[in-house]
Short mmCIF file of C-alpha atoms (C1' of nucleotides) in Angstrom, two decimals:
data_model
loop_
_atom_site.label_atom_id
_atom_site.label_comp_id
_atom_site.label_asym_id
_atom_site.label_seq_id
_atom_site.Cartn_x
_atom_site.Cartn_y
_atom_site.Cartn_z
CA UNK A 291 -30.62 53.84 -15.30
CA UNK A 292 -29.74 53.82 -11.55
CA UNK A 293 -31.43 52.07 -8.64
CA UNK A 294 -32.98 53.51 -5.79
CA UNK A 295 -31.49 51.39 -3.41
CA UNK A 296 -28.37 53.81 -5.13
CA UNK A 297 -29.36 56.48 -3.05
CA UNK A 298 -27.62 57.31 0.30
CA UNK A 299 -28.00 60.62 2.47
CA UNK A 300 -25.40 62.12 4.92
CA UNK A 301 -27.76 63.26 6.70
CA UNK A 302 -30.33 60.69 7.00
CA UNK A 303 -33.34 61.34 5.38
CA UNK A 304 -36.14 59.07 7.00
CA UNK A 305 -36.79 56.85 4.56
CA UNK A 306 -37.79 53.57 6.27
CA UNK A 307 -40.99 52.03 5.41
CA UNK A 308 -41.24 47.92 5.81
CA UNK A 309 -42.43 46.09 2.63
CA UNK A 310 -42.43 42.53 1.35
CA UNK A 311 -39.81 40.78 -0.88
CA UNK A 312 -41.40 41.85 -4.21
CA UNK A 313 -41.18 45.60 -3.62
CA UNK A 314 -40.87 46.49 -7.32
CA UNK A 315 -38.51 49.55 -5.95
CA UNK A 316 -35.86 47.65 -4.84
CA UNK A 317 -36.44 44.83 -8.39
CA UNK A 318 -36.56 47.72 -11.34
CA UNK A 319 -34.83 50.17 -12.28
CA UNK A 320 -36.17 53.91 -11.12
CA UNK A 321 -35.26 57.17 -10.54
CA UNK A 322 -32.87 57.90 -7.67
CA UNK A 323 -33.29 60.15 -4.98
CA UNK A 324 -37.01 58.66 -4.25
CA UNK A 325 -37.74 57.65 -1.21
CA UNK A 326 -37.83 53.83 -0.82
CA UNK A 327 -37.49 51.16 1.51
CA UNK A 328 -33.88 49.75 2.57
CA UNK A 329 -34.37 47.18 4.60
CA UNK A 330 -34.32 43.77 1.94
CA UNK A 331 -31.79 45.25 -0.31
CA UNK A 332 -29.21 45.78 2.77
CA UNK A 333 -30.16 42.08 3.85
CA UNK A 334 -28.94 40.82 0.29
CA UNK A 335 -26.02 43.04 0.26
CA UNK A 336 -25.10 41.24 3.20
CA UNK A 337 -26.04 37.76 2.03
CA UNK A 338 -23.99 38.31 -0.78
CA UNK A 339 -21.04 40.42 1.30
CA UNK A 340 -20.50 37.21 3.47
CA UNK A 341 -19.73 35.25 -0.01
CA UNK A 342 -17.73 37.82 -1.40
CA UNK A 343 -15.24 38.14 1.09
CA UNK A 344 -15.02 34.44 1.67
CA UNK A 345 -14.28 34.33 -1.71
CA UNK A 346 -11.43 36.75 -1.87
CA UNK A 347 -9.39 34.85 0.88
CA UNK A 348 -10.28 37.92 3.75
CA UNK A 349 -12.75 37.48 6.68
CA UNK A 350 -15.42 39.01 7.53
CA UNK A 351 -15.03 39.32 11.34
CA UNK A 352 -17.80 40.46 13.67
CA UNK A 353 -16.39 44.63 13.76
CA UNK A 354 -16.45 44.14 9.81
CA UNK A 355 -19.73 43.01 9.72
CA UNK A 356 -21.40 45.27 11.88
CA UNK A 357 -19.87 48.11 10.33
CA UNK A 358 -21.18 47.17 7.30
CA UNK A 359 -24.90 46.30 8.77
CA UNK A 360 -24.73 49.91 10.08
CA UNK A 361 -23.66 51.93 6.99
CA UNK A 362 -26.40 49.73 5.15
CA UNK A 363 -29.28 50.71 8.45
CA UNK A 364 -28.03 54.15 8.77
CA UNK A 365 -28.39 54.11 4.97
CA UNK A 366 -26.34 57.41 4.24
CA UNK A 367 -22.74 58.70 4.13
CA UNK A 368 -21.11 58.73 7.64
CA UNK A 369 -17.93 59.74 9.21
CA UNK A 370 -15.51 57.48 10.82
CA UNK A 371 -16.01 58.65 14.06
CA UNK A 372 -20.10 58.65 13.79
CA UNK A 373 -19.64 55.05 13.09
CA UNK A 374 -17.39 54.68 15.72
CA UNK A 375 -19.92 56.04 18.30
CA UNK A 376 -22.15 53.44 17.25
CA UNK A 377 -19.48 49.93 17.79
CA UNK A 378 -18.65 51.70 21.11
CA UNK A 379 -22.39 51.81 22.47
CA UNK A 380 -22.65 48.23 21.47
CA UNK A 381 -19.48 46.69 23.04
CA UNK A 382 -17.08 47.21 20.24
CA UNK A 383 -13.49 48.89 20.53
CA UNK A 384 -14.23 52.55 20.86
CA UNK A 385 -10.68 53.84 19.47
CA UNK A 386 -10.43 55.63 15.97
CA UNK A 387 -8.60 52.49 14.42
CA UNK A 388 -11.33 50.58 15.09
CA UNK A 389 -13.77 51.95 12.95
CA UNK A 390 -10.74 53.36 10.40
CA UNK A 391 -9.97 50.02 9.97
CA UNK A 392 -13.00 48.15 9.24
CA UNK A 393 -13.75 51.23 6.99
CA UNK A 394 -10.86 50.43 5.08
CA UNK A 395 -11.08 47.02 4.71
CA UNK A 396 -14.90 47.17 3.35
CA UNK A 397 -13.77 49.51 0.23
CA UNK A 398 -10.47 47.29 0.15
CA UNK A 399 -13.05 44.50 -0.12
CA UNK A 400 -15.72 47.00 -2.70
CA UNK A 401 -18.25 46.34 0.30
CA UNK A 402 -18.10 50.32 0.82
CA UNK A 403 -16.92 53.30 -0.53
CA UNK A 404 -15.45 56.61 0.49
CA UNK A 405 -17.11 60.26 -0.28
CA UNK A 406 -14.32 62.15 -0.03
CA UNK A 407 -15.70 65.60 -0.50
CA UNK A 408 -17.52 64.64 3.10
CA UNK A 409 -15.05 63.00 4.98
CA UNK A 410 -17.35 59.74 4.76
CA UNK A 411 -18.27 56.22 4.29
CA UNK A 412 -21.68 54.79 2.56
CA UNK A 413 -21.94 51.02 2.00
CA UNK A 414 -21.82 49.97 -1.78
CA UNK A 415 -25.24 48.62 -2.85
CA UNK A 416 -23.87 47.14 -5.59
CA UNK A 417 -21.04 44.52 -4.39
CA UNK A 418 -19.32 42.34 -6.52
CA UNK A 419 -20.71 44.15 -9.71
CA UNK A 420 -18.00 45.34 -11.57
CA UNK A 421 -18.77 49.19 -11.30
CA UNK A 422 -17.37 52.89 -10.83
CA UNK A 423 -19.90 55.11 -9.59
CA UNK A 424 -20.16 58.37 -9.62
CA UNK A 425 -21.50 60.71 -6.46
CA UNK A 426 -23.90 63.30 -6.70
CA UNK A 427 -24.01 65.35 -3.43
CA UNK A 428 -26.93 68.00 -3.18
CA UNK A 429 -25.49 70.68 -1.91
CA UNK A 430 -28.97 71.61 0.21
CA UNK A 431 -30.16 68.62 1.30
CA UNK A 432 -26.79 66.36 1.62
CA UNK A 433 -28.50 63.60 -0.33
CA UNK A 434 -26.04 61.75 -1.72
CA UNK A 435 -26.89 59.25 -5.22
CA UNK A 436 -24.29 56.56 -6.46
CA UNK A 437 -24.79 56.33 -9.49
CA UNK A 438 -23.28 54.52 -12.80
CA UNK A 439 -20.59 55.95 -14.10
CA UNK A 440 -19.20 53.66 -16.70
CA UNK A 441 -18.58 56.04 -19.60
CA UNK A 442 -17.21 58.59 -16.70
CA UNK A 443 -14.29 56.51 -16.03
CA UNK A 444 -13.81 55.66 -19.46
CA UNK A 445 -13.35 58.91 -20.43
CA UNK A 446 -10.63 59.03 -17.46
CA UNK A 447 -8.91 56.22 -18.92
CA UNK A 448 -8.45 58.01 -22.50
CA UNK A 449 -7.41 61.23 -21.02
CA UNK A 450 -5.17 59.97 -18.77
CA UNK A 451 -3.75 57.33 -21.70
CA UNK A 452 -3.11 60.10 -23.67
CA UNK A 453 -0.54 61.20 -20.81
CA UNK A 454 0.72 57.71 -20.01
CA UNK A 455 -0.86 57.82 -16.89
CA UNK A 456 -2.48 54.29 -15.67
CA UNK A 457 -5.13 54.90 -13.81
CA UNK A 458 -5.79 52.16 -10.95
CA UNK A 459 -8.28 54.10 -8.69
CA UNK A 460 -10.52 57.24 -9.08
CA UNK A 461 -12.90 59.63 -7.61
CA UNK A 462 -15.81 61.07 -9.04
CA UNK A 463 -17.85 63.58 -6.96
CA UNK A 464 -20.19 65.78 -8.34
CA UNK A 465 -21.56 68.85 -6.18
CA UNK A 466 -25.17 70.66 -7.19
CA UNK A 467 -28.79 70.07 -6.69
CA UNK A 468 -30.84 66.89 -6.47
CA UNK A 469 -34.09 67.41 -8.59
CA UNK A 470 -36.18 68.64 -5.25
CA UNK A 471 -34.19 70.96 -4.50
CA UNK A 472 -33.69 71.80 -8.05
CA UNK A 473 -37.83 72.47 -8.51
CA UNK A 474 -37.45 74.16 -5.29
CA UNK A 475 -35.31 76.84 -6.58
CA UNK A 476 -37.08 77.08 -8.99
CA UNK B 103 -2.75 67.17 -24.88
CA UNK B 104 -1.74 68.81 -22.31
CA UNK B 105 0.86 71.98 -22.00
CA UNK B 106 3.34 70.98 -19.29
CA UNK B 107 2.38 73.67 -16.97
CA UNK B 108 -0.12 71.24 -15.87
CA UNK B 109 2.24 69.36 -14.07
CA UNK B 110 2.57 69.81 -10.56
CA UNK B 111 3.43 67.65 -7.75
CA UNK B 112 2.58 67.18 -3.82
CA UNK B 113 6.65 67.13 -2.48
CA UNK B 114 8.18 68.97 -4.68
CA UNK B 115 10.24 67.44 -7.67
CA UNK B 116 12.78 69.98 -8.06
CA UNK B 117 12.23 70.65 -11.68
CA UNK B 118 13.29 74.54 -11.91
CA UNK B 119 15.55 75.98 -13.81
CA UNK B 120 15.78 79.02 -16.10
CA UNK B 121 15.21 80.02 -19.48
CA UNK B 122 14.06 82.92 -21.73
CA UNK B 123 10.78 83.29 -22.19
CA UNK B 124 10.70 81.81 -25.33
CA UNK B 125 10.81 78.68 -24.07
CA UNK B 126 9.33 76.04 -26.28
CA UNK B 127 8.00 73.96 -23.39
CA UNK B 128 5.85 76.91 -22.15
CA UNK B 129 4.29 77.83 -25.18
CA UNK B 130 3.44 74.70 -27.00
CA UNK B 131 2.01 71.43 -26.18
CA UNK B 132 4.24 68.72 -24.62
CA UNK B 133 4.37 65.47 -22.31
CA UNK B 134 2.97 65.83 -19.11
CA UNK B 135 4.79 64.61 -16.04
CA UNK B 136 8.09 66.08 -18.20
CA UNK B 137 10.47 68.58 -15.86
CA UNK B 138 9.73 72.06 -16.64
CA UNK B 139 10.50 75.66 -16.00
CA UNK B 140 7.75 77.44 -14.20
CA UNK B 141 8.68 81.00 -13.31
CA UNK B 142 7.42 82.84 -16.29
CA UNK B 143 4.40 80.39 -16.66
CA UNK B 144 3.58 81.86 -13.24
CA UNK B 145 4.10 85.31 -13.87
CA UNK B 146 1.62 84.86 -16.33
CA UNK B 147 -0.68 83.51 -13.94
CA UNK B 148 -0.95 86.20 -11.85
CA UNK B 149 -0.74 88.86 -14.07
CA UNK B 150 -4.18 87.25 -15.00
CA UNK B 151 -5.36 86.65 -11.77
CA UNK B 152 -4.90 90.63 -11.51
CA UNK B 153 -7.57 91.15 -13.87
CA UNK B 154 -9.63 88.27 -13.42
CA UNK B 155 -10.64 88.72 -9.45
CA UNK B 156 -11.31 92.14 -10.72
CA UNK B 157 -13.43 91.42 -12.97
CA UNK B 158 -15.33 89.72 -10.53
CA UNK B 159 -15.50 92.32 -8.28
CA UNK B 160 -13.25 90.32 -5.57
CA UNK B 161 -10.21 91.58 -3.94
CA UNK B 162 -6.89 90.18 -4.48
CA UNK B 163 -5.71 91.61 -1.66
CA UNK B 164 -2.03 90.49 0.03
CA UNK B 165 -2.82 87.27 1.84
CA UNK B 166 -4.61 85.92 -0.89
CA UNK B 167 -1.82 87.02 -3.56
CA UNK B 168 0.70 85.63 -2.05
CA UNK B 169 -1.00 82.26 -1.09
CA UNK B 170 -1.59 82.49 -4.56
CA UNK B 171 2.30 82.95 -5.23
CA UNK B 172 3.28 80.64 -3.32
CA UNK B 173 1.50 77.95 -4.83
CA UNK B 174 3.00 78.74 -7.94
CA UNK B 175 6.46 79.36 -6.87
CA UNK B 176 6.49 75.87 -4.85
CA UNK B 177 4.72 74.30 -7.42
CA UNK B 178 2.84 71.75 -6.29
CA UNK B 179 -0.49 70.58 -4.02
CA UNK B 180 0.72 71.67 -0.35
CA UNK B 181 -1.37 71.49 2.46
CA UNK B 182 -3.19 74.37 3.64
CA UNK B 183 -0.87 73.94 6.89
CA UNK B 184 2.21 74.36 4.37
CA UNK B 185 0.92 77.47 3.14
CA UNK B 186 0.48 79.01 6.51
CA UNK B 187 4.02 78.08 7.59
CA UNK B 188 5.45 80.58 4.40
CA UNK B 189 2.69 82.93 5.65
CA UNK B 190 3.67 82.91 9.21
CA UNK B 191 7.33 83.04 8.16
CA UNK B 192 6.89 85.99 6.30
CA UNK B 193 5.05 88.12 8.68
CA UNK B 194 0.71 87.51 8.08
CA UNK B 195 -0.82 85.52 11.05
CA UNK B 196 -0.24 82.43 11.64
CA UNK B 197 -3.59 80.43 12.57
CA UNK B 198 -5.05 78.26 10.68
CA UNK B 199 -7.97 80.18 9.25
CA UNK B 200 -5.78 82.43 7.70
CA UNK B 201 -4.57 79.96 5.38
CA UNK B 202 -8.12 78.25 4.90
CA UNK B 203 -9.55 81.61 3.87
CA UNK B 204 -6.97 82.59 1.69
CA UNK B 205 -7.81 79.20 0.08
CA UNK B 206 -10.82 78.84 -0.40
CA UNK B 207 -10.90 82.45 -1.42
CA UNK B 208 -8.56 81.36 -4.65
CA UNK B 209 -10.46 78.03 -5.33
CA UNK B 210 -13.93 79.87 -5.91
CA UNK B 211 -12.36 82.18 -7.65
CA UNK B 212 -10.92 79.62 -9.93
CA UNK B 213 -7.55 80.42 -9.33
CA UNK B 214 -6.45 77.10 -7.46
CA UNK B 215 -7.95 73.61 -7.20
CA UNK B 216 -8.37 71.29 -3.82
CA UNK B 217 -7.39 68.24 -4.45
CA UNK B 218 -9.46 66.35 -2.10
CA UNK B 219 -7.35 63.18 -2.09
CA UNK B 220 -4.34 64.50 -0.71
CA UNK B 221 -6.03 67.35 1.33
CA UNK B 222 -3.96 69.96 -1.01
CA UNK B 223 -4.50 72.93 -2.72
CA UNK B 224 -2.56 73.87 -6.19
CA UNK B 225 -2.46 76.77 -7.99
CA UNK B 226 -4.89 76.79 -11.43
CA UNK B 227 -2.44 77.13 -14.77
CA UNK B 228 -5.26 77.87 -16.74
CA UNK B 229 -7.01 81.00 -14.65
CA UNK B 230 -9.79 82.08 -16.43
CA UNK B 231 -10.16 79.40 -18.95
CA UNK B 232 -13.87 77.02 -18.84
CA UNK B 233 -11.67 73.88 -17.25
CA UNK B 234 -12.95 70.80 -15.27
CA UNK B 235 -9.54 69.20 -14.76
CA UNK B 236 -8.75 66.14 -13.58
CA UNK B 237 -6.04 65.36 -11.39
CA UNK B 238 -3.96 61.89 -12.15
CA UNK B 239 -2.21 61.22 -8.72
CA UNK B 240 1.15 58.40 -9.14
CA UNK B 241 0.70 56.61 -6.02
CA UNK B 242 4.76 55.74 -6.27
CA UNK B 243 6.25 59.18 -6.64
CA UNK B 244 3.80 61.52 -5.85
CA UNK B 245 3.38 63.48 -8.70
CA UNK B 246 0.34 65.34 -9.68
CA UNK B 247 -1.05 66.37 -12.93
CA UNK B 248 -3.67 68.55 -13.92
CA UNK B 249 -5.03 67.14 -17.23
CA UNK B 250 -7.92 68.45 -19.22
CA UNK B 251 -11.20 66.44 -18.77
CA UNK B 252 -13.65 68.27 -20.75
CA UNK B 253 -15.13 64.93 -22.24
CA UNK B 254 -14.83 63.26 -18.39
CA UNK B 255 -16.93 66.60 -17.36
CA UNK B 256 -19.54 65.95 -20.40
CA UNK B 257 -19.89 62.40 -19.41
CA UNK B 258 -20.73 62.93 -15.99
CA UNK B 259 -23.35 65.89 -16.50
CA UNK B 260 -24.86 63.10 -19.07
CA UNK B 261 -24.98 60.20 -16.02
CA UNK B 262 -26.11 62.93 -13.66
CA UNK B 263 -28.78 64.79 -16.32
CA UNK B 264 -30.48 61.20 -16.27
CA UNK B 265 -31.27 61.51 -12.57
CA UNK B 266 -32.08 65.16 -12.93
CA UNK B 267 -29.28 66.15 -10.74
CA UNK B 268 -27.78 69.34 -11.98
CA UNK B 269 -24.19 69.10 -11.56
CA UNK B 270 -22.22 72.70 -9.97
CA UNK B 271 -18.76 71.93 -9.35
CA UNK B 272 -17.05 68.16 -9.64
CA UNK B 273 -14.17 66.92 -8.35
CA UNK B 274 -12.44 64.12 -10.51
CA UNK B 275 -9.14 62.33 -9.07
CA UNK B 276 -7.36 59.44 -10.23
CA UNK B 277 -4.55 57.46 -8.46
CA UNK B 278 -2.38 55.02 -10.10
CA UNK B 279 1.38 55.04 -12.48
CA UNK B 280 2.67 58.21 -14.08
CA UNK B 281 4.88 57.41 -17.15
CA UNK B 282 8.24 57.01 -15.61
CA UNK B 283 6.76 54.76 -12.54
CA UNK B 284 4.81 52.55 -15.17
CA UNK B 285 8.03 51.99 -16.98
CA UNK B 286 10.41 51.40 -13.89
CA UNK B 287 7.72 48.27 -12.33
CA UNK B 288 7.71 47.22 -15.59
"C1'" DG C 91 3.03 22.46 21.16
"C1'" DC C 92 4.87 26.19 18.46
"C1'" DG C 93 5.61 29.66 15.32
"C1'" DT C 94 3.23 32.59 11.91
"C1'" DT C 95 -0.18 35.57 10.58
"C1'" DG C 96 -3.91 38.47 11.15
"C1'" DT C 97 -7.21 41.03 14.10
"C1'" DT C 98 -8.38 43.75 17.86
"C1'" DG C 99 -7.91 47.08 21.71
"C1'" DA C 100 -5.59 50.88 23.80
"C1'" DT C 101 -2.54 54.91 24.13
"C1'" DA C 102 -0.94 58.64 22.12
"C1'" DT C 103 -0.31 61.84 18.74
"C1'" DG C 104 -0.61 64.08 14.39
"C1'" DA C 105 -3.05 66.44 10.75
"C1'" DT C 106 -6.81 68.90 8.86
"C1'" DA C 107 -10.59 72.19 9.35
"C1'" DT C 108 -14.02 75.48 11.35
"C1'" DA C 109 -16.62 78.57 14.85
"C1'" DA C 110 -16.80 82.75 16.92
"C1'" DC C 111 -15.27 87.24 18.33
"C1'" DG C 112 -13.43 91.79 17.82
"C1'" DC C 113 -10.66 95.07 15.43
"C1'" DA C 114 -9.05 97.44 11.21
"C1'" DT C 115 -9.67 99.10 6.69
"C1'" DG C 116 -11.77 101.21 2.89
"C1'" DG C 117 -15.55 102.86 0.33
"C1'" DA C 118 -20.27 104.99 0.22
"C1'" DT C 119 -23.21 108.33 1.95
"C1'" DC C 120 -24.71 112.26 4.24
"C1'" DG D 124 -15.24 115.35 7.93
"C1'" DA D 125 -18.44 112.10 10.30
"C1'" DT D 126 -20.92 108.09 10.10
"C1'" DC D 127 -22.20 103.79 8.48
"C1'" DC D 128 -21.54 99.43 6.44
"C1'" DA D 129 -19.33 95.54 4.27
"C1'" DT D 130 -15.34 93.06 3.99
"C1'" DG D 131 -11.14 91.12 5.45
"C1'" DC D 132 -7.85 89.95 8.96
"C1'" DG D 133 -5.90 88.16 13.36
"C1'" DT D 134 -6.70 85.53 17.34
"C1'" DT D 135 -8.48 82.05 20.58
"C1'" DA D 136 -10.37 77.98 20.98
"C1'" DT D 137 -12.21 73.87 19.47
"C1'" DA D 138 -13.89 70.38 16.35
"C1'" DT D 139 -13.04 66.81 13.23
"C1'" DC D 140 -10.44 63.45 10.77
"C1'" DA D 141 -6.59 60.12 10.62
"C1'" DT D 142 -2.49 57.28 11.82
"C1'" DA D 143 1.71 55.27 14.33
"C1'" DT D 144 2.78 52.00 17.62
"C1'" DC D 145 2.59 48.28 20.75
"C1'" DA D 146 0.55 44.55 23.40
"C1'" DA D 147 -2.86 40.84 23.77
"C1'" DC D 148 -5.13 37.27 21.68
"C1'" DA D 149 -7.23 34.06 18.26
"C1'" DA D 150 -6.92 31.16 14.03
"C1'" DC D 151 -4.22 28.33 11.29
"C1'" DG D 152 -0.72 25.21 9.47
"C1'" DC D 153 2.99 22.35 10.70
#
DNA sequence: GCGTTGTTGATATGATATAACGCATGGATC
DNA sequence: GATCCATGCGTTATATCATATCAACAACGC
């Protein structure tokens, strides 16, 4: 099961509609790559971001947050320097290290992650959940899906076991087609 | 298991030396991350690649052999920017794109892997052969090691089938302790 | 206050990757 | 052989991604 509030875009895919609190899309589980609403499940991320970071001894400072509040409003994957763009047209430092740096610390921190296969950032929607997702990346439509990825990494673990290797971080990207773009073909 | 071939690093670990082709270490399965002779294991290689890009109806033509030589006479992931250094050095052009198309010419052919995390390209041991490797990175010594992940593969086309995203190509990287790191922290 | 630590801003540079153009080659066709 | 076409190569230029370094400043404990 994965949900929706999993799914991310690189390319932004206009999903914003407003809805109250009990939006069932953002409560249940459902299939990914539907469009949904965004705006109450980035709210809680933060809510909960603020207590996380507190709790791990680190601080999240105003560039921190912000970047964070953007990945979750921009709601998609997005390169250092697109984030960047954004700090500088609201006050912020407009250097690389800026935005490189607040990156880093919010996947340090789990509050984001890194798609390498597109040189970008997407906030985790999942925080503080012990988890190791998995990316699917459509390769028409640049969606881009977090999803669960549990017995993925287990599976890493025993292979790499088998070689002695101990495996402390890992990336799992997965190129192909989302199912519109699958029927599409089709 | 994996067959030692597998083994290849991002600096270069020095591990050649010669021996007869009957070498034990090339024909049977062994440790990974173990030093190795690689020059016959790499004749091999291309002797395959030969046929294979053939088959395909691709050219091998000389750029793209030798890119694919060198990566199996060096051994290792080396940036594309590596490559085009032995390139230049030996007489074909020396921009950028040269290297990048020799590349990504071998990669979809299946003859080398990108290995996304340390912006690197190896040369494929196992041309020819169904593989979805994995790559195990030790973050203390560099090493890289191409292990097989057919059950990883299975388990993410299982977390991406329930989503009804059809997976194409997947890129699966690790970072953390090879053997002889794990043991020398501990 | 005072040092220590951590964060930010700025400069500069390094490293990786692609776009776009034109020429050369080689094979197919007439 | 002449022509056409597809492919590959070399080149220029540029785009994109990432980091090293240092100075200024704020937060904190003593």
């Amino acid at each position: 099961m994965i949900y929706v509030c999993n799914t991310i875009t690189r390319q932004g895919a206009d999903m914003a509609h407003d809805h109250a609190s009990d939006c069932p899309s953002c409560q249940e589980p459902a299939a990914a790559f539907s469009r949904h609403d965004h705006a109450h499940c980035a709210q809680d991320v933060l809510e909960r971001a603020d207590g996380l970071v507190a709790q791990s001894g680190a601080r999240l400072t105003p560039v921190r947050r912000r970047v964070l509040e953007i990945l979750l409003e921009e709601h998609r994957a997005m390169g250092a320097y697109d984030v960047l763009k954004r700090l500088a047209a609201e006050g912020y430092g407009n250097q690389p290290p800026v935005a490189y740096r607040a990156l880093e610390f919010l996947v340090e921190q789990g509050l984001a992650h890194r798609i390498r296969r597109l040189n970008a950032f997407a906030a985790c929607m999942h925080p503080g959940e012990a988890h190791a997702p998995a990316f699917l990346i459509c390769r028409n439509c640049n969606i881009v899906a977090e999803a669960p990825a549990a017995a993925v990494r287990k599976a890493l673990d025993a292979a790499a076991d088998m070689l002695g290797f101990l495996v402390e971080r890992s990336t799992v990207e997965a190129l192909g087609l989302c199912p519109a773009c699958r029927d599409q073909a089709a």
